[in-house]
Short mmCIF file of C-alpha atoms and ligand atoms in Angstrom, two decimals:
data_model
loop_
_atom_site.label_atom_id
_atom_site.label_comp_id
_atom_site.label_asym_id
_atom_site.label_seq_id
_atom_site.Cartn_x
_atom_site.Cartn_y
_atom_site.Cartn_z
CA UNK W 838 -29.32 36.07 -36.80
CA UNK W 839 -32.05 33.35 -36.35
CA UNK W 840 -31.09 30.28 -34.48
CA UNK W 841 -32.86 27.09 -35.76
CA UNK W 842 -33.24 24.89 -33.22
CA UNK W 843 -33.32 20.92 -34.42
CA UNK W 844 -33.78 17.69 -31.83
CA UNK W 845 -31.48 14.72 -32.14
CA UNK W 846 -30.75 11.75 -30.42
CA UNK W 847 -27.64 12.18 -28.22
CA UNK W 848 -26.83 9.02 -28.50
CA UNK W 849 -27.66 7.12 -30.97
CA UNK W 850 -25.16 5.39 -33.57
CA UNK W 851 -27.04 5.13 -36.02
CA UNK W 852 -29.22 8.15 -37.16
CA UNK W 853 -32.71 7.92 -38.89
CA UNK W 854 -32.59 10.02 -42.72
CA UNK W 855 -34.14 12.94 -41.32
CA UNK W 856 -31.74 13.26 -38.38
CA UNK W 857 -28.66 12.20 -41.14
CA UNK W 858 -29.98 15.73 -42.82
CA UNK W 859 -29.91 17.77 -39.97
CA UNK W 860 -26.47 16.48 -38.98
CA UNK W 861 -25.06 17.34 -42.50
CA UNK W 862 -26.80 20.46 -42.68
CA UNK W 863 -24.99 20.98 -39.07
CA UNK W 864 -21.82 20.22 -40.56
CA UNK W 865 -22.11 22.21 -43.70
CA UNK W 866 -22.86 25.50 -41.26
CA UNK W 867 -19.67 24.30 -39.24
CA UNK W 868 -17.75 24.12 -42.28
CA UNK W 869 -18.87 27.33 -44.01
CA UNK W 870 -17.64 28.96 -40.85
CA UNK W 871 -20.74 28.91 -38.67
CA UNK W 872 -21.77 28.17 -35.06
CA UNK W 873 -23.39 24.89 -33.69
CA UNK W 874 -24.15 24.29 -30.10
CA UNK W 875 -24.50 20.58 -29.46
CA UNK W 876 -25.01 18.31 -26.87
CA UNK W 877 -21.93 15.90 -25.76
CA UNK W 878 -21.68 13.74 -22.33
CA UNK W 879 -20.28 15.73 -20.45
CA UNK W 880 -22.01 19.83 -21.58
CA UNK W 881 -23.43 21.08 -24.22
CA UNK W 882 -20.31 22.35 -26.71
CA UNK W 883 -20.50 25.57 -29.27
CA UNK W 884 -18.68 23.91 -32.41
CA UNK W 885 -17.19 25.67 -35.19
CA UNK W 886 -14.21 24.89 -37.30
CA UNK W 887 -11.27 24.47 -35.48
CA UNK W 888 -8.34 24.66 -38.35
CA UNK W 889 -10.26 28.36 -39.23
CA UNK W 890 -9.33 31.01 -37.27
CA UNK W 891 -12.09 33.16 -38.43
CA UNK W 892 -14.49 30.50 -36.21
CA UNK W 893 -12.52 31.08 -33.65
CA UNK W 894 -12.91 34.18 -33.45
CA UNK W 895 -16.49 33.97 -33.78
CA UNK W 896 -16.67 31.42 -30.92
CA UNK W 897 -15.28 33.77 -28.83
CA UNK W 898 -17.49 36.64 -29.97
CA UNK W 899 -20.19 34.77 -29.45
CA UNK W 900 -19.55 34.01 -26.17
CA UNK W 901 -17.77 37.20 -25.03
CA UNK W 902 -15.21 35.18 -23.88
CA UNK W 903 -11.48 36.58 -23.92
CA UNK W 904 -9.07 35.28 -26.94
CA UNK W 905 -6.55 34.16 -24.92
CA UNK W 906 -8.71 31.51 -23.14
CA UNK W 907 -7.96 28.42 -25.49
CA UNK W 908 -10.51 26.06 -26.96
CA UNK W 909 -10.68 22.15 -26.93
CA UNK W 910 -10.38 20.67 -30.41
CA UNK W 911 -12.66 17.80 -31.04
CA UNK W 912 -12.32 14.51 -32.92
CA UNK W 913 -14.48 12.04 -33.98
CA UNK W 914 -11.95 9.02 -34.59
CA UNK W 915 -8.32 8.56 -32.76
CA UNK W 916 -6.54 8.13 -36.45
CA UNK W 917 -6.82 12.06 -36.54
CA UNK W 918 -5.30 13.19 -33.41
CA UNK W 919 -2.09 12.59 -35.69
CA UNK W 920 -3.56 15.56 -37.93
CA UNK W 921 -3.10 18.13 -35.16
CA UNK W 922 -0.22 17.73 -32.76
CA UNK W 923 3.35 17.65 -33.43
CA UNK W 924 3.78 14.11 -32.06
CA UNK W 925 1.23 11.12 -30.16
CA UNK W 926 2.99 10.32 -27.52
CA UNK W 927 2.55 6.55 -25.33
CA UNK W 928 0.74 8.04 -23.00
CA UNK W 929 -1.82 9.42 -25.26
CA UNK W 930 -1.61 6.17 -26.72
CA UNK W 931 -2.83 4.00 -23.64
CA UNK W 932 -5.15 7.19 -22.28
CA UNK W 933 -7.27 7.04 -25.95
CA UNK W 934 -7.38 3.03 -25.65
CA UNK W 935 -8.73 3.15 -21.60
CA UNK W 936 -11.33 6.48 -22.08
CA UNK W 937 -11.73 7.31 -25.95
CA UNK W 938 -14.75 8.18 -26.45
CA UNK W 939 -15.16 9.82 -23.22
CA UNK W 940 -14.86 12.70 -21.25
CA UNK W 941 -11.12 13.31 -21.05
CA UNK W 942 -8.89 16.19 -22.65
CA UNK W 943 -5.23 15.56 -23.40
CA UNK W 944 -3.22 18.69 -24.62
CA UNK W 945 -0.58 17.81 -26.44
CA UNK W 946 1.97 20.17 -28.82
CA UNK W 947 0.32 21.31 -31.39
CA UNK W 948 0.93 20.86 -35.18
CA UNK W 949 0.93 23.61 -37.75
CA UNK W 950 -2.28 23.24 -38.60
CA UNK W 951 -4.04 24.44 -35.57
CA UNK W 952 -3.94 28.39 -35.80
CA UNK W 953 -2.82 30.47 -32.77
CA UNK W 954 -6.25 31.59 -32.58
CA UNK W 955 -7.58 27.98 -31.38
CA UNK W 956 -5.12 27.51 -28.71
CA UNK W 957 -5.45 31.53 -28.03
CA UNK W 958 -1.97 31.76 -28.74
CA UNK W 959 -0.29 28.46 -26.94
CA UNK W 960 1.90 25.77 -28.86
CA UNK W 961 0.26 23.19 -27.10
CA UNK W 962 -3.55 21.66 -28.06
CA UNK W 963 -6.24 20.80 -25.94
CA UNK W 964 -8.07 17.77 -27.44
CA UNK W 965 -11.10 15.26 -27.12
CA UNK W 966 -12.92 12.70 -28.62
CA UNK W 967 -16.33 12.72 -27.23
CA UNK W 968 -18.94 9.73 -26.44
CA UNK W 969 -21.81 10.99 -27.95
CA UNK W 970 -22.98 9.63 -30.95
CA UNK W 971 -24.56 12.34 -32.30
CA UNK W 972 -21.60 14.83 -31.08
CA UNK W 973 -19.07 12.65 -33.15
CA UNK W 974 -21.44 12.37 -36.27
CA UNK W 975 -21.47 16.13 -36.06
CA UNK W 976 -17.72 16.59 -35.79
CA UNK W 977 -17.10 13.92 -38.67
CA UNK W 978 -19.86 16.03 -41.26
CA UNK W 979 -17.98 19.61 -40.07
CA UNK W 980 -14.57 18.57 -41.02
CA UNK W 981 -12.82 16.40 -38.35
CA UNK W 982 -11.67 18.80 -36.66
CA UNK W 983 -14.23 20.95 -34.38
CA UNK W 984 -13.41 23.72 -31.77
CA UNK W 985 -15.83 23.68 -28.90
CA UNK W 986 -16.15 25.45 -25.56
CA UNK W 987 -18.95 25.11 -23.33
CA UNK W 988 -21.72 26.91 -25.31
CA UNK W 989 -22.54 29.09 -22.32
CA UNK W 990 -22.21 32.93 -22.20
CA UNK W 991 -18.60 33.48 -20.81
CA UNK W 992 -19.10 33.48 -16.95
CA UNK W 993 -22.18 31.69 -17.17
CA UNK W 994 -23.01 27.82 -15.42
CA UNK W 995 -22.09 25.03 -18.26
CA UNK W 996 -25.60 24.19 -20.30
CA UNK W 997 -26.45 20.69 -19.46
CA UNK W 998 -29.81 21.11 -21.75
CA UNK W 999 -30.77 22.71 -24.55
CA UNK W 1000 -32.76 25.41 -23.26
CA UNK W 1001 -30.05 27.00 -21.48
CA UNK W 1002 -28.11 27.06 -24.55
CA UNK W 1003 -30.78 28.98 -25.69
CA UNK W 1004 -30.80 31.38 -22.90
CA UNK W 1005 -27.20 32.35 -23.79
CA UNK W 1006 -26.79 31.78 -27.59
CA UNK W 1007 -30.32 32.59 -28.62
CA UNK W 1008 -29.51 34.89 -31.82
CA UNK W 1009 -25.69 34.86 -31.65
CA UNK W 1010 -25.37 31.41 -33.44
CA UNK W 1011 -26.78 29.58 -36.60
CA UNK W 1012 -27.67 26.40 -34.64
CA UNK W 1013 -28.50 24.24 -31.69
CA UNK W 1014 -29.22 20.70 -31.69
CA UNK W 1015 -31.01 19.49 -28.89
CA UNK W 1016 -30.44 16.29 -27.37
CA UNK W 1017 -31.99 16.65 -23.84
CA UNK W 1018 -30.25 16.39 -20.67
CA UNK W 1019 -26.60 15.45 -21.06
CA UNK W 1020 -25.57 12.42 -19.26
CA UNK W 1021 -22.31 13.45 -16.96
CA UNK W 1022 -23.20 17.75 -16.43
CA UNK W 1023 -19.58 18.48 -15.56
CA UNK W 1024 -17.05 19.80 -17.99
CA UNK W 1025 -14.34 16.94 -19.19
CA UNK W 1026 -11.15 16.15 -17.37
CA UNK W 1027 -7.88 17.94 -18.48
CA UNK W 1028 -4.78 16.41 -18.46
CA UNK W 1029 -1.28 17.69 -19.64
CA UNK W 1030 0.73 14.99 -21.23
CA UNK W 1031 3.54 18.06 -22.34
CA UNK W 1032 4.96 17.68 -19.01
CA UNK W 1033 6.62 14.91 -16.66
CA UNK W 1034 4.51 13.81 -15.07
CA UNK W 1035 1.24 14.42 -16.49
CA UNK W 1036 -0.58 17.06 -14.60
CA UNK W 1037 -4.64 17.25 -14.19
CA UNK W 1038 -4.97 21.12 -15.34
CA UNK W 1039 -9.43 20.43 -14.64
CA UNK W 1040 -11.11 17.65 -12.44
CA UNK W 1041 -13.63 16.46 -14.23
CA UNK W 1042 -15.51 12.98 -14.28
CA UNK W 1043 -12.39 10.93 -15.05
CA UNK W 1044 -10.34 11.12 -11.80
CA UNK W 1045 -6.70 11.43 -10.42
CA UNK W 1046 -6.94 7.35 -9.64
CA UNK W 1047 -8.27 6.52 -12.88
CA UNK W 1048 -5.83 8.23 -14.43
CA UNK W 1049 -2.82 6.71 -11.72
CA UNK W 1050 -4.14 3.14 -13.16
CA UNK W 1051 -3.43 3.90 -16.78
CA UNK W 1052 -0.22 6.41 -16.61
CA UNK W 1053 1.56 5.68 -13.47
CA UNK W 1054 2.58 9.06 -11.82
CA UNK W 1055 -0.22 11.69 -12.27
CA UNK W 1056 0.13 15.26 -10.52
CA UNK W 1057 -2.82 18.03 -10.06
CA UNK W 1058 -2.33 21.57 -10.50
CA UNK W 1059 -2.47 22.88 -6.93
CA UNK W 1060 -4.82 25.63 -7.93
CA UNK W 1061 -7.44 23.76 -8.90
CA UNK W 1062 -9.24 23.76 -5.21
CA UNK W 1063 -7.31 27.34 -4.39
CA UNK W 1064 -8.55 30.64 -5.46
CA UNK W 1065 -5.22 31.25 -7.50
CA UNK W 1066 -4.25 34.35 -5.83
CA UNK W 1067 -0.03 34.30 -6.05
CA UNK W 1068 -0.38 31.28 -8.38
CA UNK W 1069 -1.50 31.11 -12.18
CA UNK W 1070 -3.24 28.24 -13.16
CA UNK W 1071 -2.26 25.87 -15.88
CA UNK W 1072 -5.43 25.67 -17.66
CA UNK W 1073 -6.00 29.66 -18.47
CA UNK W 1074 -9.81 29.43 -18.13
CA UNK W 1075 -9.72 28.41 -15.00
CA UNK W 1076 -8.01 31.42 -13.71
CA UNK W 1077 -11.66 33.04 -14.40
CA UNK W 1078 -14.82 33.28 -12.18
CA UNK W 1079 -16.66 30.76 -13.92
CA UNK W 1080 -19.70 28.38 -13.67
CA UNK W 1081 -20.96 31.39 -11.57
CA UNK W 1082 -25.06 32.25 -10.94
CA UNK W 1083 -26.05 36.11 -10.64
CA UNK W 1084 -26.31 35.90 -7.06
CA UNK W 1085 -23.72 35.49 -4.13
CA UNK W 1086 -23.07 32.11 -3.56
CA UNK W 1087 -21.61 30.91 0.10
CA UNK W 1088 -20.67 26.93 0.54
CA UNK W 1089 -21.34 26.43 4.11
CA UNK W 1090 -19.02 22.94 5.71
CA UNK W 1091 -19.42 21.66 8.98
CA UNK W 1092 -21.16 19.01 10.99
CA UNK W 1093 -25.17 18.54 9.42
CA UNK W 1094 -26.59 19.90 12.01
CA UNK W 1095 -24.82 23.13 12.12
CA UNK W 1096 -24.81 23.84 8.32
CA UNK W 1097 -28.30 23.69 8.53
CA UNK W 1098 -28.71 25.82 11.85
CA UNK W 1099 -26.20 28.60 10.05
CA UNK W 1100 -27.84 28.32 6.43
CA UNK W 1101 -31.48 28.73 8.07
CA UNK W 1102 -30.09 31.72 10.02
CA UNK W 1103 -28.74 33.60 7.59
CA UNK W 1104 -31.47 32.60 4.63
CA UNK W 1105 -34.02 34.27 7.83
CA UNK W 1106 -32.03 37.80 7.76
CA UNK W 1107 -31.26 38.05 4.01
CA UNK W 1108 -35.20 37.73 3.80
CA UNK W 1109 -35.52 40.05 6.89
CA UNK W 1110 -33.73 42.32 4.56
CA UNK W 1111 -36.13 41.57 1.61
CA UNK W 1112 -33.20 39.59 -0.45
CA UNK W 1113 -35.00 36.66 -2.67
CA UNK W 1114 -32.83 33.41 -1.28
CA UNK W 1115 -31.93 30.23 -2.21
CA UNK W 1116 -30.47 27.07 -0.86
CA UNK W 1117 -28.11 24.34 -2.63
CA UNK W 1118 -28.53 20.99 -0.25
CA UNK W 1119 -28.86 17.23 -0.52
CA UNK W 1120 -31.70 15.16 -0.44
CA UNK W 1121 -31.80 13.80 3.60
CA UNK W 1122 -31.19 17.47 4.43
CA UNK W 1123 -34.33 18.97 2.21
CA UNK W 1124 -36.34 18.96 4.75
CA UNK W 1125 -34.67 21.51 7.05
CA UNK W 1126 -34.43 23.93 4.60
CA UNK W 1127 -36.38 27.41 4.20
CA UNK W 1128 -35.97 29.57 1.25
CA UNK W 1129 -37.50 30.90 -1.63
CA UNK W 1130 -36.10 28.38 -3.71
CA UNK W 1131 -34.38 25.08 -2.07
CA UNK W 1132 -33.41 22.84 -4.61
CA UNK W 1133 -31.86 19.32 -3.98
CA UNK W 1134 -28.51 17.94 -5.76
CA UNK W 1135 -29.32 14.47 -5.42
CA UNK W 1136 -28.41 11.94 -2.12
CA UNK W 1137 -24.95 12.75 -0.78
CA UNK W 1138 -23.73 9.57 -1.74
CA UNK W 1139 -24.69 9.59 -5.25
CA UNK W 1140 -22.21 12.01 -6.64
CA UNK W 1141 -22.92 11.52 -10.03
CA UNK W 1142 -26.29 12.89 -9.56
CA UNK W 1143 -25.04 15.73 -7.93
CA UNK W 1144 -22.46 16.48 -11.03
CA UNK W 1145 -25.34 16.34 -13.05
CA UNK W 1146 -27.39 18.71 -11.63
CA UNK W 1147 -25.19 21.49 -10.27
CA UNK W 1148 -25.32 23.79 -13.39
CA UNK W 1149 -29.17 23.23 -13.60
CA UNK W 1150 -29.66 24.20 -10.04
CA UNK W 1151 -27.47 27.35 -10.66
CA UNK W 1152 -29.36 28.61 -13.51
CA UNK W 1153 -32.21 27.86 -11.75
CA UNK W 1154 -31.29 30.58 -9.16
CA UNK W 1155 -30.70 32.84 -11.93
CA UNK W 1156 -33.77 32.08 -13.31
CA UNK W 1157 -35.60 33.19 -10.19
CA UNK W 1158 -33.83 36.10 -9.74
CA UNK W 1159 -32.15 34.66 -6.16
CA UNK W 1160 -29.78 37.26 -4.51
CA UNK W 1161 -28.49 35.08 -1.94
CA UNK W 1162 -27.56 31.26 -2.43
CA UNK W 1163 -26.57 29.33 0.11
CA UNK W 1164 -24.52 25.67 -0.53
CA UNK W 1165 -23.83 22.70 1.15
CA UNK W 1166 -20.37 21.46 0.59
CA UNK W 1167 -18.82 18.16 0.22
CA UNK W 1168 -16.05 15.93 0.28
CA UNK W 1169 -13.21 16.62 -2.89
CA UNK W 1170 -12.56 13.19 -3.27
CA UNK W 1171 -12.80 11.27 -6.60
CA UNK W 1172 -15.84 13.17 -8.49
CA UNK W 1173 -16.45 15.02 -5.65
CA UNK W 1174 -12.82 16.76 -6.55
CA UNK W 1175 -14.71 17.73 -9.73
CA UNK W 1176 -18.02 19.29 -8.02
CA UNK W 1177 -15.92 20.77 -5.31
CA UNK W 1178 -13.80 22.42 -7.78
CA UNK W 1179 -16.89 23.91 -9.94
CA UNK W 1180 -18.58 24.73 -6.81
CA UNK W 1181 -15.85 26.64 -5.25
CA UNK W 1182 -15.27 28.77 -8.32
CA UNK W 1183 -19.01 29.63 -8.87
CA UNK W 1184 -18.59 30.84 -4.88
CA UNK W 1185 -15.61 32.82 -5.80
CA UNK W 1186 -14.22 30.44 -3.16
CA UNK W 1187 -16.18 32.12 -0.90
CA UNK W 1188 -16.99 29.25 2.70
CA UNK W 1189 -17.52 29.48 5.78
CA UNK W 1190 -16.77 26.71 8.44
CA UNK W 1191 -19.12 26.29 11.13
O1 TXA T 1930 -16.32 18.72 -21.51
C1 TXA T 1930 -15.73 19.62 -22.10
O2 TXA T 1930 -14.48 19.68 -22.14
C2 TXA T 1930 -16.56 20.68 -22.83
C3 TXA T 1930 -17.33 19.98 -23.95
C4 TXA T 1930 -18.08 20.93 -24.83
O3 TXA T 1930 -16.47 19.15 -24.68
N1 TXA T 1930 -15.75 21.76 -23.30
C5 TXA T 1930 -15.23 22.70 -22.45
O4 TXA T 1930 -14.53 23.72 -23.08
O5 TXA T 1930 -15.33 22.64 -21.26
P1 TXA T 1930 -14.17 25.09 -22.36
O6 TXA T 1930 -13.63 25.95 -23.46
O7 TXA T 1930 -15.33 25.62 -21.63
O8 TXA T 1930 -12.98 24.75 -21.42
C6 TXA T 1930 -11.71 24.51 -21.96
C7 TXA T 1930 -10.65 24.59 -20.89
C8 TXA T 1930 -10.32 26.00 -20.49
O9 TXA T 1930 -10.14 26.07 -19.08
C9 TXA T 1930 -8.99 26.23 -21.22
O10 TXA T 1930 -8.19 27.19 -20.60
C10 TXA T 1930 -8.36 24.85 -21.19
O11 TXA T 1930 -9.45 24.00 -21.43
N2 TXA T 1930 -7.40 24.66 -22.29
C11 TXA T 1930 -7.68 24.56 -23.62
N3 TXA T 1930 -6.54 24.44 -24.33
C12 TXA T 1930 -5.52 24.44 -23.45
C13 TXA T 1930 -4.10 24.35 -23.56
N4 TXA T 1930 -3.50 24.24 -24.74
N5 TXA T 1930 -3.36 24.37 -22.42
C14 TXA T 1930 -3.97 24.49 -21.20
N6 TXA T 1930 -5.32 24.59 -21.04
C15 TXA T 1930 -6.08 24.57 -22.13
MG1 MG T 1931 -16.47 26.63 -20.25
#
């Protein structure tokens, strides 16, 4: 299959007639039962009808992901979230007025509606309604209602550009739409509004104490910073190795100057060995570093720079065929929660304290 690749603005509300066309045509492919990878705030998503099980299936084909690994169902305007559970509930309510549009997920019970093959075989719905312009315009033109996962290979770092989409999807779907860089580069926050209290199933760039303000009593799945071993999590995708570059990944914690001392020692004998390395660190430490590729997150105290990058910098590695990554970690407070959480998992919670 040939992927046609068409650039649109992100973010824009209001859409010039050429982009208007390639957004219909977008819709009309979603609608017919096709793929289309776009770009939202948080990732890049790989839409296709949601209330069409056949699309599901073919999102999950696509991405060789396994079927019982549900999918977020996307809206463009609150009035439909009515559409596709069995009831909207206060909380959802007061969540949509303080972050819709915006990178938050609410599952909720589903309605009939949604077939089994969405929710890979769960009564309850995961649902968002994104901030991106174009991402809403998309959703409105391909029926209302649009299933979309990250529109990564299953396995595979989110895309947080176009051109990794392409890397992945290249030939497996009808369309990307490129927007550029997206704006947040972690996956949205998940919260589960079935239960009392609501429980965070996914950090993401929403937190816990954003969430406290609006709903009161908020829990966290305790697997979310765990490696799940005795434990299922909520969330069934997260119970895979995820976000995860082609090389071994170890997140090194301790005081500066020792995480650099231990990183520089081991990046020395993995070369000694003739392993191509590669080293995760933030900008005051750059410096220190030696590797075949050292590539900086962003200053430690600008975490939303870090969030944004952390999927680039892993396909990077990829991308230079690095064996052995090395990570700096940091503190899993507030977003930090959220990159500790991706980070972890693309280590296969593999640290070492030093
Ligand atoms: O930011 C995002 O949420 C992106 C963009 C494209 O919107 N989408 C995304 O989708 O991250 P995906 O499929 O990569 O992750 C969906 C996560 C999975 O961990 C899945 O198990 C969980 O949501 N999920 C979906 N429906 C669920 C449900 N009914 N109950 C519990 N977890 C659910
Ligand atoms: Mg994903």
């Amino acid at each position: 299959m040939d992927t046609v690749i068409e650039k649109i603005r992100q973010d824009a509300e209001e859409f010039s007639t050429g982009e208007e066309e390639i957004l219909r045509r977008a819709g009309s492919v979603i609608r017919d039962g096709g793929l289309v990878a776009f770009p939202t705030e948080t990732v890049y998503g790989l839409g296709g009808d949601a209330l069409n099980s056949e699309s599901a299936r073919r999102i999950y084909a696509a991405k060789g992901r396994p079927s019982d690994n549900p999918l977020i169902v996307h809206i463009c305007r609150f009035e439909d979230l009515s559409g596709i559970v069995a009831k909207v509930p206060d909380e959802a309510v007061k969540l949509a007025e303080a972050f819709w549009p915006g990178p938050l997920t609410m599952i909720l019970h589903k309605s009939e509606k949604v077939p089994y093959e969405t929710t890979g075989g769960l009564d309850t719905v995961a649902v968002r309604l994104p901030a991106s312009g174009a991402a809403r315009k998309l959703i409105e033109y391909g029926g209302g209602y649009v299933a979309a996962p990250s529109a990564n290979l299953s396995g595979r770092p989110s895309p947080t550009d176009a051109e990794s989409v392409k890397e992945d999807l290249n030939g497996r779907i009808r369309m990307i739409l490129d927007g550029g860089a997206v704006g947040i580069g972690l996956e949205s926050t998940i919260v589960d509004l079935t239960v009392t209290p609501p429980q965070i199933l996914r950090p993401g760039y929403i937190t816990e104490s954003m969430l406290r303000k609006v709903l009161g009593e908020v829990d966290t799945d305790v697997t979310i910073m765990h490696d799940g071993s005795g434990q299922k999590p909520r969330a069934p995708g997260m119970k895979y190795r995820h976000y995860a570059p082609k090389g071994e990944l170890v997140i090194v914690e301790g005081k500066p100057d020792n995480v650099a001392a231990y990183i520089n020692l081991r990046t020395a004998e993995a070369a000694g060995r003739g392993a191509r390395t590669g080293i995760l660190c933030t900008g005051g430490e750059l410096s220190r570093y030696r590797a075949d590729v050292v590539q900086c997150l962003g200053e430690r105290s600008d975490e939303e720079s870090i969030a944004k990058n952390l999927y680039a910098a892993l396909r990077l590695m990829d991308r230079e065929h690095v064996e052995k990554i090395y990570s700096e970690s940091f503190e899993a407070q507030g977003l930090g929660q959220a990159i500790m959480n991706r980070l972890l998992k693309a280590a296969g919670h593999k640290v070492v304290k030093v």
